[in-house]
Protein backbone atom coordinates (compact mmCIF):
# COMPACT_ATOMS: atom_id res chain seq x y z
CA UNK A 1 0.00 0.00 0.00
CA UNK A 2 1.10 3.57 -0.68
CA UNK A 3 1.25 6.21 2.02
CA UNK A 4 2.54 9.76 2.17
CA UNK A 5 4.57 11.21 5.00
CA UNK A 6 7.24 13.83 5.45
CA UNK A 7 10.75 12.69 6.26
CA UNK A 8 13.30 15.34 7.20
CA UNK A 9 11.12 18.05 5.64
CA UNK A 10 10.69 16.19 2.38
CA UNK A 11 7.32 14.81 1.36
CA UNK A 12 7.56 11.21 0.17
CA UNK A 13 5.16 8.52 -0.94
CA UNK A 14 6.29 5.04 0.03
CA UNK A 15 5.09 1.53 -0.64
CA UNK A 16 4.74 -0.12 2.77
CA UNK A 17 3.19 -3.21 4.34
CA UNK A 18 0.31 -2.64 6.78
CA UNK A 19 2.25 -4.22 9.65
CA UNK A 20 5.60 -2.57 8.89
CA UNK A 21 7.34 -0.60 11.64
CA UNK A 22 8.87 2.79 10.97
CA UNK A 23 12.38 1.57 11.71
CA UNK A 24 12.20 -0.89 8.81
CA UNK A 25 10.58 1.66 6.48
CA UNK A 26 13.25 4.25 7.20
CA UNK A 27 16.16 1.86 6.79
CA UNK A 28 14.70 0.46 3.55
CA UNK A 29 14.62 4.00 2.21
CA UNK A 30 18.17 4.91 3.10
CA UNK A 31 17.85 6.50 6.56
CA UNK A 32 20.54 4.28 8.00
CA UNK A 33 21.14 6.29 11.17
CA UNK A 34 18.03 4.55 12.51
CA UNK A 35 19.11 1.24 13.98
CA UNK A 36 17.74 -1.69 15.92
CA UNK A 37 19.48 -2.57 19.17
CA UNK A 38 16.97 -4.88 20.86
CA UNK A 39 13.74 -6.81 20.41
CA UNK A 40 12.09 -5.52 23.53
CA UNK A 41 11.60 -1.74 23.07
CA UNK A 42 14.13 -1.17 25.79
CA UNK A 43 17.39 0.23 24.37
CA UNK A 44 16.39 3.54 22.75
CA UNK A 45 18.74 3.08 19.80
CA UNK A 46 15.88 3.45 17.31
CA UNK A 47 14.62 6.77 18.72
CA UNK A 48 13.44 9.31 16.16
CA UNK A 49 10.88 12.13 16.19
CA UNK A 50 7.33 12.05 14.89
CA UNK A 51 5.89 15.56 14.91
CA UNK A 52 8.80 16.56 17.16
CA UNK A 53 8.05 13.92 19.81
CA UNK A 54 10.50 11.13 20.53
CA UNK A 55 9.17 7.71 19.50
CA UNK A 56 10.72 4.26 19.38
CA UNK A 57 10.59 3.48 15.67
CA UNK A 58 11.03 -0.27 16.29
CA UNK A 59 7.50 -0.44 17.67
CA UNK A 60 5.82 2.43 15.83
CA UNK A 61 3.74 1.25 12.90
CA UNK A 62 4.56 3.20 9.76
CA UNK A 63 0.87 3.72 8.98
CA UNK A 64 0.62 5.84 12.14
CA UNK A 65 3.05 8.32 10.57
CA UNK A 66 0.77 9.06 7.61
CA UNK A 67 0.73 12.80 6.96
CA UNK A 68 3.07 13.41 9.91
CA UNK A 69 6.60 14.81 10.06
CA UNK A 70 9.29 12.25 10.73
CA UNK A 71 12.76 13.40 11.70
CA UNK A 72 15.85 11.22 11.79
CA UNK A 73 19.44 12.05 12.67
CA UNK A 74 20.06 12.77 8.97
CA UNK A 75 17.65 15.70 9.29
CA UNK A 76 19.35 17.37 12.26
CA UNK A 77 22.99 17.06 11.25
CA UNK A 78 24.00 20.55 12.36
CA UNK A 79 22.51 20.27 15.86
CA UNK A 80 23.78 16.70 16.20
CA UNK A 81 27.34 17.75 15.37
CA UNK A 82 27.10 20.63 17.84
CA UNK A 83 26.08 18.29 20.67
CA UNK A 84 28.51 15.55 19.59
CA UNK A 85 31.38 17.99 20.11
CA UNK A 86 30.36 18.31 23.77
CA UNK A 87 30.19 14.51 24.06
CA UNK A 88 33.69 14.21 22.63
CA UNK A 89 35.04 16.89 24.98
CA UNK A 90 33.69 14.94 27.96
CA UNK A 91 35.01 11.58 26.74
CA UNK A 92 31.43 10.33 26.47
CA UNK A 93 31.50 8.97 22.93
CA UNK A 94 33.12 5.61 23.34
CA UNK A 95 31.92 2.92 20.92
CA UNK A 96 29.20 5.27 19.65
CA UNK A 97 26.65 2.48 19.33
CA UNK A 98 24.01 4.27 21.40
CA UNK A 99 24.66 7.65 19.80
CA UNK A 100 21.90 7.92 17.13
CA UNK A 101 19.02 7.36 19.54
CA UNK A 102 20.76 9.15 22.38
CA UNK A 103 21.41 12.28 20.34
CA UNK A 104 17.83 12.40 19.02
CA UNK A 105 16.53 12.15 22.58
CA UNK A 106 18.87 14.84 23.92
CA UNK A 107 18.00 17.26 21.11
CA UNK A 108 14.29 16.73 21.80
CA UNK A 109 14.88 17.32 25.50
CA UNK A 110 16.77 20.55 24.76
CA UNK A 111 13.70 21.83 22.91
CA UNK A 112 11.17 20.64 25.46
CA UNK A 113 12.68 21.27 28.89
CA UNK A 114 13.85 24.62 30.09
CA UNK A 115 16.89 24.33 32.36
CA UNK A 116 16.25 20.71 33.49
CA UNK A 117 17.69 19.41 36.75
CA UNK A 118 20.05 16.41 36.71
CA UNK A 119 17.17 14.26 37.91
CA UNK A 120 14.97 15.47 35.02
CA UNK A 121 17.77 14.74 32.55
CA UNK A 122 18.14 11.19 33.88
CA UNK A 123 14.38 10.74 33.77
CA UNK A 124 14.18 11.96 30.15
CA UNK A 125 16.97 9.64 29.11
CA UNK A 126 15.91 6.57 31.02
CA UNK A 127 14.98 4.72 27.83
CA UNK A 128 18.38 5.21 26.21
CA UNK A 129 20.85 2.57 27.27
CA UNK A 130 24.62 2.94 26.96
CA UNK A 131 26.82 -0.03 27.68
CA UNK A 132 30.08 1.93 27.78
CA UNK A 133 30.05 5.27 29.50
CA UNK A 134 28.35 4.91 32.88
CA UNK A 135 26.39 8.04 31.89
CA UNK A 136 28.50 10.47 33.93
CA UNK A 137 30.32 11.90 30.91
CA UNK A 138 27.07 12.08 28.98
CA UNK A 139 25.39 14.03 31.77
CA UNK A 140 28.32 16.47 31.93
CA UNK A 141 28.13 16.91 28.16
CA UNK A 142 24.37 17.50 28.26
CA UNK A 143 24.67 20.10 31.00
CA UNK A 144 27.39 21.98 29.14
CA UNK A 145 25.47 21.75 25.88
CA UNK A 146 22.28 23.12 27.50
CA UNK A 147 24.27 25.91 29.11
CA UNK A 148 25.74 26.74 25.70
CA UNK A 149 22.27 26.70 24.07
CA UNK A 150 20.77 28.95 26.72
CA UNK A 151 23.45 31.63 26.47
S1 LIG B 1 15.54 -1.05 18.92
FE1 LIG B 1 15.71 -1.07 21.08
S2 LIG B 1 14.10 0.26 21.70
FE2 LIG B 1 13.89 0.18 19.55
S1 LIG C 1 29.13 4.70 23.86
FE1 LIG C 1 29.07 2.54 23.61
S2 LIG C 1 26.99 2.03 23.97
FE2 LIG C 1 27.10 4.10 24.44
PDB file of C-alpha atoms and ligand atoms in Angstrom:
ATOM      1  CA  UNK A   1       0.000   0.000   0.000  1.00  0.00           C
ATOM      2  CA  UNK A   2       1.101   3.569  -0.676  1.00  0.00           C
ATOM      3  CA  UNK A   3       1.248   6.215   2.018  1.00  0.00           C
ATOM      4  CA  UNK A   4       2.538   9.758   2.173  1.00  0.00           C
ATOM      5  CA  UNK A   5       4.570  11.208   4.996  1.00  0.00           C
ATOM      6  CA  UNK A   6       7.237  13.827   5.445  1.00  0.00           C
ATOM      7  CA  UNK A   7      10.755  12.694   6.263  1.00  0.00           C
ATOM      8  CA  UNK A   8      13.300  15.336   7.203  1.00  0.00           C
ATOM      9  CA  UNK A   9      11.124  18.047   5.642  1.00  0.00           C
ATOM     10  CA  UNK A  10      10.692  16.195   2.376  1.00  0.00           C
ATOM     11  CA  UNK A  11       7.317  14.808   1.359  1.00  0.00           C
ATOM     12  CA  UNK A  12       7.560  11.214   0.173  1.00  0.00           C
ATOM     13  CA  UNK A  13       5.165   8.516  -0.935  1.00  0.00           C
ATOM     14  CA  UNK A  14       6.285   5.042   0.030  1.00  0.00           C
ATOM     15  CA  UNK A  15       5.092   1.529  -0.645  1.00  0.00           C
ATOM     16  CA  UNK A  16       4.735  -0.125   2.770  1.00  0.00           C
ATOM     17  CA  UNK A  17       3.195  -3.207   4.339  1.00  0.00           C
ATOM     18  CA  UNK A  18       0.313  -2.639   6.776  1.00  0.00           C
ATOM     19  CA  UNK A  19       2.249  -4.216   9.650  1.00  0.00           C
ATOM     20  CA  UNK A  20       5.598  -2.570   8.886  1.00  0.00           C
ATOM     21  CA  UNK A  21       7.336  -0.597  11.635  1.00  0.00           C
ATOM     22  CA  UNK A  22       8.868   2.790  10.972  1.00  0.00           C
ATOM     23  CA  UNK A  23      12.385   1.573  11.705  1.00  0.00           C
ATOM     24  CA  UNK A  24      12.203  -0.887   8.810  1.00  0.00           C
ATOM     25  CA  UNK A  25      10.582   1.659   6.478  1.00  0.00           C
ATOM     26  CA  UNK A  26      13.248   4.250   7.203  1.00  0.00           C
ATOM     27  CA  UNK A  27      16.160   1.858   6.790  1.00  0.00           C
ATOM     28  CA  UNK A  28      14.702   0.458   3.551  1.00  0.00           C
ATOM     29  CA  UNK A  29      14.624   3.995   2.212  1.00  0.00           C
ATOM     30  CA  UNK A  30      18.174   4.911   3.096  1.00  0.00           C
ATOM     31  CA  UNK A  31      17.852   6.497   6.558  1.00  0.00           C
ATOM     32  CA  UNK A  32      20.544   4.281   7.999  1.00  0.00           C
ATOM     33  CA  UNK A  33      21.139   6.291  11.168  1.00  0.00           C
ATOM     34  CA  UNK A  34      18.032   4.548  12.509  1.00  0.00           C
ATOM     35  CA  UNK A  35      19.105   1.243  13.980  1.00  0.00           C
ATOM     36  CA  UNK A  36      17.741  -1.693  15.917  1.00  0.00           C
ATOM     37  CA  UNK A  37      19.479  -2.569  19.167  1.00  0.00           C
ATOM     38  CA  UNK A  38      16.966  -4.877  20.856  1.00  0.00           C
ATOM     39  CA  UNK A  39      13.740  -6.806  20.405  1.00  0.00           C
ATOM     40  CA  UNK A  40      12.091  -5.521  23.534  1.00  0.00           C
ATOM     41  CA  UNK A  41      11.599  -1.737  23.068  1.00  0.00           C
ATOM     42  CA  UNK A  42      14.126  -1.172  25.793  1.00  0.00           C
ATOM     43  CA  UNK A  43      17.385   0.228  24.368  1.00  0.00           C
ATOM     44  CA  UNK A  44      16.391   3.542  22.751  1.00  0.00           C
ATOM     45  CA  UNK A  45      18.741   3.078  19.804  1.00  0.00           C
ATOM     46  CA  UNK A  46      15.881   3.449  17.309  1.00  0.00           C
ATOM     47  CA  UNK A  47      14.621   6.765  18.722  1.00  0.00           C
ATOM     48  CA  UNK A  48      13.437   9.313  16.164  1.00  0.00           C
ATOM     49  CA  UNK A  49      10.876  12.128  16.191  1.00  0.00           C
ATOM     50  CA  UNK A  50       7.329  12.055  14.893  1.00  0.00           C
ATOM     51  CA  UNK A  51       5.886  15.559  14.910  1.00  0.00           C
ATOM     52  CA  UNK A  52       8.799  16.562  17.159  1.00  0.00           C
ATOM     53  CA  UNK A  53       8.053  13.923  19.812  1.00  0.00           C
ATOM     54  CA  UNK A  54      10.500  11.125  20.527  1.00  0.00           C
ATOM     55  CA  UNK A  55       9.170   7.709  19.505  1.00  0.00           C
ATOM     56  CA  UNK A  56      10.715   4.256  19.375  1.00  0.00           C
ATOM     57  CA  UNK A  57      10.593   3.476  15.671  1.00  0.00           C
ATOM     58  CA  UNK A  58      11.032  -0.268  16.290  1.00  0.00           C
ATOM     59  CA  UNK A  59       7.503  -0.438  17.673  1.00  0.00           C
ATOM     60  CA  UNK A  60       5.825   2.431  15.826  1.00  0.00           C
ATOM     61  CA  UNK A  61       3.743   1.246  12.901  1.00  0.00           C
ATOM     62  CA  UNK A  62       4.561   3.197   9.763  1.00  0.00           C
ATOM     63  CA  UNK A  63       0.873   3.718   8.978  1.00  0.00           C
ATOM     64  CA  UNK A  64       0.625   5.844  12.137  1.00  0.00           C
ATOM     65  CA  UNK A  65       3.052   8.318  10.567  1.00  0.00           C
ATOM     66  CA  UNK A  66       0.773   9.059   7.607  1.00  0.00           C
ATOM     67  CA  UNK A  67       0.731  12.796   6.964  1.00  0.00           C
ATOM     68  CA  UNK A  68       3.069  13.412   9.908  1.00  0.00           C
ATOM     69  CA  UNK A  69       6.596  14.809  10.063  1.00  0.00           C
ATOM     70  CA  UNK A  70       9.287  12.251  10.733  1.00  0.00           C
ATOM     71  CA  UNK A  71      12.764  13.401  11.704  1.00  0.00           C
ATOM     72  CA  UNK A  72      15.854  11.224  11.790  1.00  0.00           C
ATOM     73  CA  UNK A  73      19.439  12.049  12.669  1.00  0.00           C
ATOM     74  CA  UNK A  74      20.061  12.768   8.970  1.00  0.00           C
ATOM     75  CA  UNK A  75      17.650  15.700   9.294  1.00  0.00           C
ATOM     76  CA  UNK A  76      19.348  17.368  12.258  1.00  0.00           C
ATOM     77  CA  UNK A  77      22.991  17.058  11.253  1.00  0.00           C
ATOM     78  CA  UNK A  78      24.000  20.547  12.362  1.00  0.00           C
ATOM     79  CA  UNK A  79      22.512  20.273  15.862  1.00  0.00           C
ATOM     80  CA  UNK A  80      23.781  16.698  16.202  1.00  0.00           C
ATOM     81  CA  UNK A  81      27.338  17.749  15.371  1.00  0.00           C
ATOM     82  CA  UNK A  82      27.102  20.629  17.838  1.00  0.00           C
ATOM     83  CA  UNK A  83      26.082  18.293  20.669  1.00  0.00           C
ATOM     84  CA  UNK A  84      28.509  15.553  19.588  1.00  0.00           C
ATOM     85  CA  UNK A  85      31.382  17.995  20.114  1.00  0.00           C
ATOM     86  CA  UNK A  86      30.359  18.306  23.773  1.00  0.00           C
ATOM     87  CA  UNK A  87      30.185  14.514  24.058  1.00  0.00           C
ATOM     88  CA  UNK A  88      33.688  14.210  22.635  1.00  0.00           C
ATOM     89  CA  UNK A  89      35.045  16.889  24.981  1.00  0.00           C
ATOM     90  CA  UNK A  90      33.695  14.941  27.965  1.00  0.00           C
ATOM     91  CA  UNK A  91      35.011  11.577  26.738  1.00  0.00           C
ATOM     92  CA  UNK A  92      31.432  10.332  26.470  1.00  0.00           C
ATOM     93  CA  UNK A  93      31.502   8.970  22.928  1.00  0.00           C
ATOM     94  CA  UNK A  94      33.124   5.610  23.343  1.00  0.00           C
ATOM     95  CA  UNK A  95      31.924   2.918  20.921  1.00  0.00           C
ATOM     96  CA  UNK A  96      29.196   5.266  19.650  1.00  0.00           C
ATOM     97  CA  UNK A  97      26.645   2.475  19.333  1.00  0.00           C
ATOM     98  CA  UNK A  98      24.011   4.270  21.403  1.00  0.00           C
ATOM     99  CA  UNK A  99      24.656   7.653  19.802  1.00  0.00           C
ATOM    100  CA  UNK A 100      21.899   7.915  17.129  1.00  0.00           C
ATOM    101  CA  UNK A 101      19.019   7.361  19.543  1.00  0.00           C
ATOM    102  CA  UNK A 102      20.755   9.148  22.384  1.00  0.00           C
ATOM    103  CA  UNK A 103      21.407  12.285  20.337  1.00  0.00           C
ATOM    104  CA  UNK A 104      17.829  12.403  19.016  1.00  0.00           C
ATOM    105  CA  UNK A 105      16.534  12.153  22.576  1.00  0.00           C
ATOM    106  CA  UNK A 106      18.870  14.841  23.923  1.00  0.00           C
ATOM    107  CA  UNK A 107      18.004  17.258  21.108  1.00  0.00           C
ATOM    108  CA  UNK A 108      14.292  16.725  21.796  1.00  0.00           C
ATOM    109  CA  UNK A 109      14.877  17.319  25.498  1.00  0.00           C
ATOM    110  CA  UNK A 110      16.766  20.549  24.758  1.00  0.00           C
ATOM    111  CA  UNK A 111      13.698  21.834  22.914  1.00  0.00           C
ATOM    112  CA  UNK A 112      11.174  20.638  25.456  1.00  0.00           C
ATOM    113  CA  UNK A 113      12.676  21.273  28.887  1.00  0.00           C
ATOM    114  CA  UNK A 114      13.851  24.616  30.091  1.00  0.00           C
ATOM    115  CA  UNK A 115      16.891  24.328  32.358  1.00  0.00           C
ATOM    116  CA  UNK A 116      16.248  20.711  33.486  1.00  0.00           C
ATOM    117  CA  UNK A 117      17.688  19.405  36.745  1.00  0.00           C
ATOM    118  CA  UNK A 118      20.046  16.409  36.705  1.00  0.00           C
ATOM    119  CA  UNK A 119      17.167  14.262  37.909  1.00  0.00           C
ATOM    120  CA  UNK A 120      14.969  15.469  35.019  1.00  0.00           C
ATOM    121  CA  UNK A 121      17.769  14.738  32.550  1.00  0.00           C
ATOM    122  CA  UNK A 122      18.139  11.189  33.878  1.00  0.00           C
ATOM    123  CA  UNK A 123      14.381  10.745  33.770  1.00  0.00           C
ATOM    124  CA  UNK A 124      14.177  11.961  30.149  1.00  0.00           C
ATOM    125  CA  UNK A 125      16.974   9.639  29.112  1.00  0.00           C
ATOM    126  CA  UNK A 126      15.910   6.567  31.021  1.00  0.00           C
ATOM    127  CA  UNK A 127      14.976   4.716  27.829  1.00  0.00           C
ATOM    128  CA  UNK A 128      18.377   5.207  26.209  1.00  0.00           C
ATOM    129  CA  UNK A 129      20.853   2.575  27.267  1.00  0.00           C
ATOM    130  CA  UNK A 130      24.615   2.945  26.958  1.00  0.00           C
ATOM    131  CA  UNK A 131      26.818  -0.030  27.681  1.00  0.00           C
ATOM    132  CA  UNK A 132      30.076   1.929  27.781  1.00  0.00           C
ATOM    133  CA  UNK A 133      30.051   5.270  29.501  1.00  0.00           C
ATOM    134  CA  UNK A 134      28.353   4.907  32.879  1.00  0.00           C
ATOM    135  CA  UNK A 135      26.386   8.042  31.891  1.00  0.00           C
ATOM    136  CA  UNK A 136      28.497  10.472  33.933  1.00  0.00           C
ATOM    137  CA  UNK A 137      30.316  11.899  30.914  1.00  0.00           C
ATOM    138  CA  UNK A 138      27.074  12.084  28.983  1.00  0.00           C
ATOM    139  CA  UNK A 139      25.387  14.033  31.773  1.00  0.00           C
ATOM    140  CA  UNK A 140      28.324  16.470  31.929  1.00  0.00           C
ATOM    141  CA  UNK A 141      28.135  16.914  28.164  1.00  0.00           C
ATOM    142  CA  UNK A 142      24.373  17.496  28.256  1.00  0.00           C
ATOM    143  CA  UNK A 143      24.669  20.097  31.005  1.00  0.00           C
ATOM    144  CA  UNK A 144      27.395  21.977  29.137  1.00  0.00           C
ATOM    145  CA  UNK A 145      25.465  21.751  25.875  1.00  0.00           C
ATOM    146  CA  UNK A 146      22.284  23.118  27.497  1.00  0.00           C
ATOM    147  CA  UNK A 147      24.267  25.911  29.106  1.00  0.00           C
ATOM    148  CA  UNK A 148      25.739  26.742  25.696  1.00  0.00           C
ATOM    149  CA  UNK A 149      22.271  26.697  24.069  1.00  0.00           C
ATOM    150  CA  UNK A 150      20.775  28.948  26.722  1.00  0.00           C
ATOM    151  CA  UNK A 151      23.447  31.635  26.475  1.00  0.00           C
TER     152      UNK A 151
HETATM  153  S1  LIG B   1      15.544  -1.047  18.918  1.00  0.00           S
HETATM  154 FE1  LIG B   1      15.707  -1.073  21.083  1.00  0.00          FE
HETATM  155  S2  LIG B   1      14.099   0.259  21.698  1.00  0.00           S
HETATM  156 FE2  LIG B   1      13.891   0.176  19.545  1.00  0.00          FE
HETATM  157  S1  LIG B   2      29.126   4.698  23.858  1.00  0.00           S
HETATM  158 FE1  LIG B   2      29.072   2.538  23.608  1.00  0.00          FE
HETATM  159  S2  LIG B   2      26.990   2.030  23.968  1.00  0.00           S
HETATM  160 FE2  LIG B   2      27.095   4.102  24.439  1.00  0.00          FE
END
